[in-house]
PDB file of C-alpha atoms in Angstrom:
ATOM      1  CA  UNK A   1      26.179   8.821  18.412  1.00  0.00           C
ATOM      2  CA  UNK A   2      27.963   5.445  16.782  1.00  0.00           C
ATOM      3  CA  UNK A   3      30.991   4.493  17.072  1.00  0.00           C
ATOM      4  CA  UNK A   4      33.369   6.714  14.929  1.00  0.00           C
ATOM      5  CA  UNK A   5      30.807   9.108  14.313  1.00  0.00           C
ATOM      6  CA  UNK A   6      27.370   9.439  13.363  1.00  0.00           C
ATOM      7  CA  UNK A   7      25.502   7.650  10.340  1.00  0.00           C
ATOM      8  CA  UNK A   8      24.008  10.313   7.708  1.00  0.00           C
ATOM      9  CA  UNK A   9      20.058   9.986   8.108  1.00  0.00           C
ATOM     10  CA  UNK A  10      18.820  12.781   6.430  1.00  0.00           C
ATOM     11  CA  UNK A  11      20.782  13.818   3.379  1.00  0.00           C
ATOM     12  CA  UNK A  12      24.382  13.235   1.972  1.00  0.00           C
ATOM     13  CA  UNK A  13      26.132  14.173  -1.058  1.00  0.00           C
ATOM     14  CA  UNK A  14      28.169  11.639  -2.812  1.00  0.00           C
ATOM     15  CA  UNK A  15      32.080  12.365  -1.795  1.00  0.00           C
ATOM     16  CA  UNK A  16      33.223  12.400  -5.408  1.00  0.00           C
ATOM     17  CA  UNK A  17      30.501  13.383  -7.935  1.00  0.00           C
ATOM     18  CA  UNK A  18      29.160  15.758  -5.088  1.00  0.00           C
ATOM     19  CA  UNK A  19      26.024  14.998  -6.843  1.00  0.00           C
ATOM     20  CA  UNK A  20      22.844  14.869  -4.542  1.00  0.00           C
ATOM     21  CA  UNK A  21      21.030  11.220  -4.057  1.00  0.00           C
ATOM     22  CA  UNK A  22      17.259  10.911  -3.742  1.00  0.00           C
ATOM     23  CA  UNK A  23      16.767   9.927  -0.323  1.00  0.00           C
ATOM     24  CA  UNK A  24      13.251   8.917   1.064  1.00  0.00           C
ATOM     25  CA  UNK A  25      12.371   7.906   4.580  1.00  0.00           C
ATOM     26  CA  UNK A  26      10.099   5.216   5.199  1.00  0.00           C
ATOM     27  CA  UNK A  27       9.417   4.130   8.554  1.00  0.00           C
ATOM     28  CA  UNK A  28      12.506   2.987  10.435  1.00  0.00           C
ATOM     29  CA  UNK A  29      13.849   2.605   6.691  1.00  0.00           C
ATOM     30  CA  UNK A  30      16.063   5.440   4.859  1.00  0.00           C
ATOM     31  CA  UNK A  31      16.903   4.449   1.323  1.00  0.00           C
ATOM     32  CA  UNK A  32      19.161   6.289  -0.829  1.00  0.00           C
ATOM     33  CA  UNK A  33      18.963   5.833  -4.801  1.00  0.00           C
ATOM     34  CA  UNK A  34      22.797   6.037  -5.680  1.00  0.00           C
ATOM     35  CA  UNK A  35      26.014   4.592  -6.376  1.00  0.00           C
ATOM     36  CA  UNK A  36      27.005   2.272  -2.964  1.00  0.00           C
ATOM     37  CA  UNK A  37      30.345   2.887  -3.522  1.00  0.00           C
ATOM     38  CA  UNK A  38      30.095   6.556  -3.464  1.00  0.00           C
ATOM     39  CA  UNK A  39      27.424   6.236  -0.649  1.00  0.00           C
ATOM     40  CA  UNK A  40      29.859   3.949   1.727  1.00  0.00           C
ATOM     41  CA  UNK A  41      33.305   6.498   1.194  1.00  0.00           C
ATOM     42  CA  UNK A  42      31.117   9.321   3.197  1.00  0.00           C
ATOM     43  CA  UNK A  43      30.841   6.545   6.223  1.00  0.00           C
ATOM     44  CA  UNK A  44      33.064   5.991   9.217  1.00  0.00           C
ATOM     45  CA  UNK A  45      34.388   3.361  10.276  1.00  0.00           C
ATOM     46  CA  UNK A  46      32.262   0.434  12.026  1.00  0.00           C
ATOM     47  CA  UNK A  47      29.102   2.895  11.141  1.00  0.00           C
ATOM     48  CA  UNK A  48      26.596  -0.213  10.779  1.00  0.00           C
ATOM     49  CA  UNK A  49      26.093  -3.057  13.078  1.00  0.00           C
ATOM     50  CA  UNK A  50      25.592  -5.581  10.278  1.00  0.00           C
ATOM     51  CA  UNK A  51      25.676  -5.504   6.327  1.00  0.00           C
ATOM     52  CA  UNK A  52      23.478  -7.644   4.514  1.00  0.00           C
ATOM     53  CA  UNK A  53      24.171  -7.464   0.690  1.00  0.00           C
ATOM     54  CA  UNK A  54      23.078  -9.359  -2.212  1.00  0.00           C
ATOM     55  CA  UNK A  55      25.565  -8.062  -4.894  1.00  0.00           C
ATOM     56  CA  UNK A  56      25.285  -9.412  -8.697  1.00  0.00           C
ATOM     57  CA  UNK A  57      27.676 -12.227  -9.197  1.00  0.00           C
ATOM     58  CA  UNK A  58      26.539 -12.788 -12.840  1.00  0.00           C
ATOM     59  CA  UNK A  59      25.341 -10.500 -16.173  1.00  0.00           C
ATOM     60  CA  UNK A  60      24.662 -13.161 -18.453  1.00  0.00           C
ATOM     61  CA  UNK A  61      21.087 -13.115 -18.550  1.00  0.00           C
ATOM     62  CA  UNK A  62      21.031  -8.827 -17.794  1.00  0.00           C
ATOM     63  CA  UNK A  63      23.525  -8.448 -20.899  1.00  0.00           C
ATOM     64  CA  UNK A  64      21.025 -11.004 -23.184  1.00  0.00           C
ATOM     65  CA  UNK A  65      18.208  -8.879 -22.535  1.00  0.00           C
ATOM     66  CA  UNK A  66      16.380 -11.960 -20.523  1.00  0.00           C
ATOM     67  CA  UNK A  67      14.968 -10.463 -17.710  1.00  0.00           C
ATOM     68  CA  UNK A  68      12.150  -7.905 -18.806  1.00  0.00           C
ATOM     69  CA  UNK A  69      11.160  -9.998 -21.899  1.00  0.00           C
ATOM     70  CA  UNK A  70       7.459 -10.694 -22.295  1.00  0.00           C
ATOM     71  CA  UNK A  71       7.550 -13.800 -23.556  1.00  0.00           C
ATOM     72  CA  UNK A  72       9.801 -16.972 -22.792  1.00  0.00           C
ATOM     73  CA  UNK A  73      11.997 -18.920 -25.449  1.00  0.00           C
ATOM     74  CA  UNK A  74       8.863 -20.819 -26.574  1.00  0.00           C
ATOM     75  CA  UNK A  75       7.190 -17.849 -27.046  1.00  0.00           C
ATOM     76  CA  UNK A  76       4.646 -18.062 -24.192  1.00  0.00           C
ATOM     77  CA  UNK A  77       3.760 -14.953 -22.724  1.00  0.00           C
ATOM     78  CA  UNK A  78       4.841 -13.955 -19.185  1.00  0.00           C
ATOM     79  CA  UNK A  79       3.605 -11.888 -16.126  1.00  0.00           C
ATOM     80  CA  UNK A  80       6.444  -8.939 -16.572  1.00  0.00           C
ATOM     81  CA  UNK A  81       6.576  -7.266 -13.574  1.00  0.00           C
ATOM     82  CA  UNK A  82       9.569  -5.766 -14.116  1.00  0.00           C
ATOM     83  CA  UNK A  83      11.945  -4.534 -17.280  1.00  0.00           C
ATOM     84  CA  UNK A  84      15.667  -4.919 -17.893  1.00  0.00           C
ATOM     85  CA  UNK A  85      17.998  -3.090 -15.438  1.00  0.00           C
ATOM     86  CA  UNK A  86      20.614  -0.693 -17.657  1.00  0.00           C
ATOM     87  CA  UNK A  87      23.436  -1.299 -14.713  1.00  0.00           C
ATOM     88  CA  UNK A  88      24.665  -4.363 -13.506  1.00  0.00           C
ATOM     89  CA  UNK A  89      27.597  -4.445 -12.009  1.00  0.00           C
ATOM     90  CA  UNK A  90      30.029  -6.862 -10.810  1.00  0.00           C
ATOM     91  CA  UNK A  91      31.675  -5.608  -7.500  1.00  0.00           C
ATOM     92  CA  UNK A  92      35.337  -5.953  -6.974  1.00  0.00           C
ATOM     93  CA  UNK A  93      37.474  -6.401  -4.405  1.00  0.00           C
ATOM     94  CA  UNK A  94      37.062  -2.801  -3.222  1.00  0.00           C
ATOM     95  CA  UNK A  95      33.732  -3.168  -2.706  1.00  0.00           C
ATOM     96  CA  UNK A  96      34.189  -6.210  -0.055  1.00  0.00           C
ATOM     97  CA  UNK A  97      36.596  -4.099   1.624  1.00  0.00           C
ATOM     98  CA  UNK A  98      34.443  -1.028   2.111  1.00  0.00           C
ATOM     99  CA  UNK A  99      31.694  -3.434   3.075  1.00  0.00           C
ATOM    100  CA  UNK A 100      34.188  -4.393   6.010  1.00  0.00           C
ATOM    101  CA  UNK A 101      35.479  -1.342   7.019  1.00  0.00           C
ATOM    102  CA  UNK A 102      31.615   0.483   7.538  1.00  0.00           C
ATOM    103  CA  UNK A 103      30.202  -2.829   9.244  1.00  0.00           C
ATOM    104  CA  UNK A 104      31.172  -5.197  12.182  1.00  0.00           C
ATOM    105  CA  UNK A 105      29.747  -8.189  10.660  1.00  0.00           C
ATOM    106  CA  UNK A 106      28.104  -9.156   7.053  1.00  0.00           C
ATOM    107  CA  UNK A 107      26.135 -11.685   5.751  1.00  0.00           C
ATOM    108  CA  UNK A 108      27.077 -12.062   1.784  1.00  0.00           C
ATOM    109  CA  UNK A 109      24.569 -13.470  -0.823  1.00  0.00           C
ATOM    110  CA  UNK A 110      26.527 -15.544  -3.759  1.00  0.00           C
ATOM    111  CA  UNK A 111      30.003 -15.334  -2.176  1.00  0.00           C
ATOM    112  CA  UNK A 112      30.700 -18.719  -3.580  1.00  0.00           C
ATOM    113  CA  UNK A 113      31.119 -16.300  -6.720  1.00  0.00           C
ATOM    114  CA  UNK A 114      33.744 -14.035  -5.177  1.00  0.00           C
ATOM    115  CA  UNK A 115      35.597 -16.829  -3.416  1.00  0.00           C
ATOM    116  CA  UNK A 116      38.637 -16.623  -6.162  1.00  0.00           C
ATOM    117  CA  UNK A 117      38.726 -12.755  -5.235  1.00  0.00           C
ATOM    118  CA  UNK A 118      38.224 -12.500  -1.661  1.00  0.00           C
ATOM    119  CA  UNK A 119      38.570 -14.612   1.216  1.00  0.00           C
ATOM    120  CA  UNK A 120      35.621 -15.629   2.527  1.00  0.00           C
ATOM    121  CA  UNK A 121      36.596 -18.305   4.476  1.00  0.00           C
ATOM    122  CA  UNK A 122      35.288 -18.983   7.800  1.00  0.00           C
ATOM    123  CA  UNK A 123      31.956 -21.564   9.387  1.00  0.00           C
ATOM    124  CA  UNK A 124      29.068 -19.384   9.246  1.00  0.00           C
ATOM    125  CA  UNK A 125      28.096 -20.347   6.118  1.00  0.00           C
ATOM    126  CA  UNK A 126      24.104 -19.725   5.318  1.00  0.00           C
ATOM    127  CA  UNK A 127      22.328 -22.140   3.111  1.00  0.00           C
ATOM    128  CA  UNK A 128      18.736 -21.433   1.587  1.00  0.00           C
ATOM    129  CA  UNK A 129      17.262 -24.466   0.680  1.00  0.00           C
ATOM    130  CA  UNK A 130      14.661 -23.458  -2.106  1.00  0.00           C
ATOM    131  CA  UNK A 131      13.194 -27.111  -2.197  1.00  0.00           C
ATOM    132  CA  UNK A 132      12.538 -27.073  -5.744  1.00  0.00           C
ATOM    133  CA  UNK A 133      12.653 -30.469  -6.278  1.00  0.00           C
ATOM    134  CA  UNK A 134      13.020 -31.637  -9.929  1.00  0.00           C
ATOM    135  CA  UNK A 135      12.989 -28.173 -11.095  1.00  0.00           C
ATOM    136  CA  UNK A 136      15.913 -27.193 -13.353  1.00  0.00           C
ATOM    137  CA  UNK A 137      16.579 -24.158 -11.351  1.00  0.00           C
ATOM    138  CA  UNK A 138      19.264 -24.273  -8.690  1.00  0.00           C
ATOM    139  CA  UNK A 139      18.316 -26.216  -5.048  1.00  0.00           C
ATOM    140  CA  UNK A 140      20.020 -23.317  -3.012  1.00  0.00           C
ATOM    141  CA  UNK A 141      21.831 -20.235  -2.869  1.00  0.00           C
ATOM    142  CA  UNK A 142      24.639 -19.681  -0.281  1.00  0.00           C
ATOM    143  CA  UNK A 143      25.794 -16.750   1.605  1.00  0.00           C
ATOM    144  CA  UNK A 144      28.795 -16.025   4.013  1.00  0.00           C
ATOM    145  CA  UNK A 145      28.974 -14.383   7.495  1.00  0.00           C
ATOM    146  CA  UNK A 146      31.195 -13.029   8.978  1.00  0.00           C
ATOM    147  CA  UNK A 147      30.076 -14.450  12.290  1.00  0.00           C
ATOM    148  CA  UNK A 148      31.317 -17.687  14.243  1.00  0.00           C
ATOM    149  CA  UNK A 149      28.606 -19.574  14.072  1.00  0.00           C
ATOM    150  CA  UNK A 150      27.791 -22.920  12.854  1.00  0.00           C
ATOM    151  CA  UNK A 151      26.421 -23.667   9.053  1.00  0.00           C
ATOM    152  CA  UNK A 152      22.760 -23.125   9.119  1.00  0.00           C
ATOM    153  CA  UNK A 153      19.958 -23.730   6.662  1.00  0.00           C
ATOM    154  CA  UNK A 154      16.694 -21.854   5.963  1.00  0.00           C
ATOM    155  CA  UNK A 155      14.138 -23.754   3.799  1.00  0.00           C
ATOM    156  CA  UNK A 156      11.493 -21.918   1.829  1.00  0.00           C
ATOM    157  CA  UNK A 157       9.895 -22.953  -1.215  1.00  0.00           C
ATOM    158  CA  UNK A 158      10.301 -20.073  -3.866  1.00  0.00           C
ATOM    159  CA  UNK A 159       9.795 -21.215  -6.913  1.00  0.00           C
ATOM    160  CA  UNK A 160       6.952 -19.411  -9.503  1.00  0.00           C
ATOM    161  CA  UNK A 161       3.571 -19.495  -7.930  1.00  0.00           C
ATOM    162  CA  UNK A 162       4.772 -21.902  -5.259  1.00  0.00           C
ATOM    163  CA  UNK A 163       6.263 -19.979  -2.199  1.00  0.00           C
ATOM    164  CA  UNK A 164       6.965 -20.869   0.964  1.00  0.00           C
ATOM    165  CA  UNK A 165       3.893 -22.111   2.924  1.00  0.00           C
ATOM    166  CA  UNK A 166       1.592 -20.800   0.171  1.00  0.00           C
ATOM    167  CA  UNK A 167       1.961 -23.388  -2.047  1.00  0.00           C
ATOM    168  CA  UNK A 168      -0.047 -22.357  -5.297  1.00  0.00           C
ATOM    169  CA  UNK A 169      -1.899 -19.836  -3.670  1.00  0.00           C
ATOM    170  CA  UNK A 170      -2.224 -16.745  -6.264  1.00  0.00           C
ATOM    171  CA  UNK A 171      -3.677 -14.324  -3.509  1.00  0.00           C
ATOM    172  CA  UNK A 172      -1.050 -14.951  -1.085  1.00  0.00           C
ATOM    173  CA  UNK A 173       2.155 -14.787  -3.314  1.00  0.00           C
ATOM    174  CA  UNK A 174       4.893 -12.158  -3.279  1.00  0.00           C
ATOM    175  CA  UNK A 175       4.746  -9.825  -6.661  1.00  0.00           C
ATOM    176  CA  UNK A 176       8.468  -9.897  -8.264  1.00  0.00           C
ATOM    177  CA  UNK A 177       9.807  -6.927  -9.391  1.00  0.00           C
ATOM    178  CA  UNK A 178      13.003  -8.139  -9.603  1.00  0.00           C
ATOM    179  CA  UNK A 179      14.505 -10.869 -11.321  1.00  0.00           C
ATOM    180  CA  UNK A 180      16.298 -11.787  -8.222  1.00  0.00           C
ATOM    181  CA  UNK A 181      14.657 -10.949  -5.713  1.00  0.00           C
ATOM    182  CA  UNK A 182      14.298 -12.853  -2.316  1.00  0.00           C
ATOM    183  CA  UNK A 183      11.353 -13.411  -0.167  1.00  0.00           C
ATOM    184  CA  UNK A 184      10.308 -11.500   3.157  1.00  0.00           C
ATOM    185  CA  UNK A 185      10.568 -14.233   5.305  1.00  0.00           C
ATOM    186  CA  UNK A 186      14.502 -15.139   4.561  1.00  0.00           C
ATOM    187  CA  UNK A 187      15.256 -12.076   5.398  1.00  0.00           C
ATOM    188  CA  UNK A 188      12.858 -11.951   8.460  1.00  0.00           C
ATOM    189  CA  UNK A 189      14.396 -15.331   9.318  1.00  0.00           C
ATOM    190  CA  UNK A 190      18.210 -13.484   9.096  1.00  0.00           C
ATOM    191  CA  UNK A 191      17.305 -10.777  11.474  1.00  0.00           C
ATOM    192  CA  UNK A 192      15.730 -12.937  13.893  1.00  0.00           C
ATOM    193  CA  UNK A 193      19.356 -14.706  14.039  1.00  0.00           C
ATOM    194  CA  UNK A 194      22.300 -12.597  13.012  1.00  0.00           C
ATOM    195  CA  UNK A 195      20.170  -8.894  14.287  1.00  0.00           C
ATOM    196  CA  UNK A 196      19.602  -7.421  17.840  1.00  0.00           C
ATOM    197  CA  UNK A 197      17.031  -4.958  18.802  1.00  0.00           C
ATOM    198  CA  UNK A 198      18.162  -1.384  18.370  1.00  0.00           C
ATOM    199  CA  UNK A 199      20.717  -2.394  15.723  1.00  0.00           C
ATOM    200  CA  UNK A 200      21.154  -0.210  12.343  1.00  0.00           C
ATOM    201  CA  UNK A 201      20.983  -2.638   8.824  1.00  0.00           C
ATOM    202  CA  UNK A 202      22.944  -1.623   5.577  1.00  0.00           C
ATOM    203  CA  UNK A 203      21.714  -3.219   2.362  1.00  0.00           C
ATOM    204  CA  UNK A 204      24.120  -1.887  -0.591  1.00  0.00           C
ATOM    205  CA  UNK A 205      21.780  -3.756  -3.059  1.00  0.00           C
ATOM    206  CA  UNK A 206      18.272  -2.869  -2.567  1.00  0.00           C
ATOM    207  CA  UNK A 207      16.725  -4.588  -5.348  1.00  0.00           C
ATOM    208  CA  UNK A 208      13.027  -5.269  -4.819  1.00  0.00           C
ATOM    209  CA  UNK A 209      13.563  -4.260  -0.673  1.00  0.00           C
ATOM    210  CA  UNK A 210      12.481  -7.155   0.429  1.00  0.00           C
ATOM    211  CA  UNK A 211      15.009  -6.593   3.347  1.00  0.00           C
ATOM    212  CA  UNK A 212      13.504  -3.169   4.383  1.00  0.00           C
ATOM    213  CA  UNK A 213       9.853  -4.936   4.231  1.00  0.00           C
ATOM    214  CA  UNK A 214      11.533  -7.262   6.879  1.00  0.00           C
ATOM    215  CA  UNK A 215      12.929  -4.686   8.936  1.00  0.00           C
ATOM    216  CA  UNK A 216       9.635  -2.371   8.899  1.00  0.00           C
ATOM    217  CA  UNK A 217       8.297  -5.325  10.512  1.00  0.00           C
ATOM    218  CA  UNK A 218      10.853  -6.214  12.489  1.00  0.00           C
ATOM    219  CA  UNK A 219      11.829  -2.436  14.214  1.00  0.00           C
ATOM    220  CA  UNK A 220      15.156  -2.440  13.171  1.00  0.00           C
ATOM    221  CA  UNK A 221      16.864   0.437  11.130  1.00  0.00           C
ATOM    222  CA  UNK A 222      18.064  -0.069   7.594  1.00  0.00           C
ATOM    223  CA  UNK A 223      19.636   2.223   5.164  1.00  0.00           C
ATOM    224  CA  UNK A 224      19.361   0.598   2.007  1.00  0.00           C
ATOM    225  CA  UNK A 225      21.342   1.704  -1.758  1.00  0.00           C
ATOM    226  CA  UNK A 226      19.705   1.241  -5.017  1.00  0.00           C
ATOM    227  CA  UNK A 227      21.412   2.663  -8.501  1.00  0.00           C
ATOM    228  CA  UNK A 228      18.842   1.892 -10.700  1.00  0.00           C
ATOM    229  CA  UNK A 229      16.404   5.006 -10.557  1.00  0.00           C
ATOM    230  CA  UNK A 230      13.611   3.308 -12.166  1.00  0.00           C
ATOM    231  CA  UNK A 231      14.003  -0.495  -9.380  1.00  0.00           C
ATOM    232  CA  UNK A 232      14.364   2.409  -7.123  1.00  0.00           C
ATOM    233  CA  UNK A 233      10.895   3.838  -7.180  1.00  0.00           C
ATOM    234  CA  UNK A 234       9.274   0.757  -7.515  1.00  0.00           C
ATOM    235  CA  UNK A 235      11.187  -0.611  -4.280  1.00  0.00           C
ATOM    236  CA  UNK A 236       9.833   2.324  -2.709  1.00  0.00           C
ATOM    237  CA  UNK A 237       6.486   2.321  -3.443  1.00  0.00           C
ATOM    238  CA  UNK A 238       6.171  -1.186  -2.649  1.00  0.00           C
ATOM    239  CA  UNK A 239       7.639  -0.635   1.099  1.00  0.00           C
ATOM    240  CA  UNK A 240       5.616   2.491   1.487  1.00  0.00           C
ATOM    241  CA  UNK A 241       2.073   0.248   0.604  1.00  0.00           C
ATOM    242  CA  UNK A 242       3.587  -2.494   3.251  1.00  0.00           C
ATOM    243  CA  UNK A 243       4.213   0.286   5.724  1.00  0.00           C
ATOM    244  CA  UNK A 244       0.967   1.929   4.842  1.00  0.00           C
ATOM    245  CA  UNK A 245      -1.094  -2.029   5.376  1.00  0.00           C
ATOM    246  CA  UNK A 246       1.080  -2.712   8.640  1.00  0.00           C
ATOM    247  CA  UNK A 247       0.235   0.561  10.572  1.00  0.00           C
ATOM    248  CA  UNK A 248      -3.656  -0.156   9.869  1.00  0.00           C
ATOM    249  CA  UNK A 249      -2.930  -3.488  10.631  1.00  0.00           C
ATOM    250  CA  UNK A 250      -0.219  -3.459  14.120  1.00  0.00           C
ATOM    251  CA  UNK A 251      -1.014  -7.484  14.980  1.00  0.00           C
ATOM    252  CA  UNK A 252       1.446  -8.179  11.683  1.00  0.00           C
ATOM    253  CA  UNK A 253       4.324  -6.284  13.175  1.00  0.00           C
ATOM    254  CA  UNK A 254       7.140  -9.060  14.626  1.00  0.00           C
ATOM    255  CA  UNK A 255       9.582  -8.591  17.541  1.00  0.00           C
ATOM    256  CA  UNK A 256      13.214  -8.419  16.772  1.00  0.00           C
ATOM    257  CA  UNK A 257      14.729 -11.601  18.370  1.00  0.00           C
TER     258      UNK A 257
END
């Protein structure tokens, strides 16, 4: 039992609409395709151990009709691994204070955004250096903890073709399916730091589920939230395949520092 009552892990209902999410179970995973919002209100208090969220803090490029476009402004054509997302959604301050009250600590992609809204003041700053170089894309992305902890940065190359150790390795790359999606091995590199063995994850924003890839191989618990229906299924079929590889394959499982 956790603190202040047990965390739904088989089925919930959202506490408004009353409306039944799709829920599948992968490994040590649950993910829920649903509203957050609606999904957090059925939680008490403290119910997670640590939040890690990557919330939209921009719908420029969304509302344009950018992402999902087969072709780029010169009219070259693109890999499209993934099409325009109907819902994006800024959160508000309600949503930082739910993200509180169901979770002793959080780790907060793009707070610098919300800064003006909520206070997100504190040390434990978390810098990802993408060491991009010349590149006209941004040299980092920053997110807040809630822990007191010193600033620390995680470099990884992640930049087209070029990730991490990889370099321009085709064969070894990470498919997007989302236009912001985040590698394995940040998130691998979070738990390892901010995560203890036996501790239960909550990603509001599942996105590509890059996070619940991490956990799988990790052993730690996640419930994840998607909205989109459609990011939803492809999230899951892409953890079920690494699931799938990683039991035929145990030596790839890591230990939760």
């Amino acid at each position: 039992m956790r603190p202040g009552g047990a965390v739904p892990r088989v089925g919930i209902s959202g506490a408004k609409s009353g409306c039944e999410v799709k829920i599948k179970n992968i490994g040590s995973c649950v993910l829920h395709q649903g509203d957050c919002m609606e999904f957090m209100k059925t939680l008490p208090d403290k119910a997670y151990d640590l939040a890690i969220v990557d919330p939209p803090y921009f719908s420029g490029p969304n509302k344009s009709g950018y992402y999902g476009k087969g072709f780029s402004s010169l009219g070259v054509q693109r890999a499209k691994h993934y099409d325009a997302l109907p819902a994006w959604e800024l959160p508000g301050t309600e949503y930082f204070s739910e993200l509180r009250r169901v979770s002793k600590n959080q780790i907060v992609w793009g707070a610098n955004h919300f800064a003006n809204r909520y206070d997100f003041s504190g040390p434990g700053w978390i810098v990802w250096d993408k060491l991009n170089g010349e590149s006209s894309f941004a040299d980092a992305e920053l997110a807040w903890s809630s822990f007191d902890k010193a600033c620390r940065v995680f470099r990884y190359v992640w930049n087209g073709m070029h990730q991490g150790q990889y370099g321009g390795n085709k064969a070894l790359k990470e498919t997007r399916i989302h236009p912001t999606q985040k590698p394995v091995a940040l998130y691998e590199w979070l738990l390892s730091r901010y995560a203890a063995p036996g501790q239960r994850v909550l990603d509001t924003h599942l996105g590509s589920g890059s996070i619940a890839v991490a956990s799988l191989n990790m052993g730690l618990q996640l419930d994840g939230v998607e909205l989109d229906d459609s990011m939803f299924e492809a999230a899951c079929c892409r953890i079920q395949a690494h699931a799938d590889h990683a039991l035929a394959n145990p030596s790839l499982l890591l230990e939760a520092a």
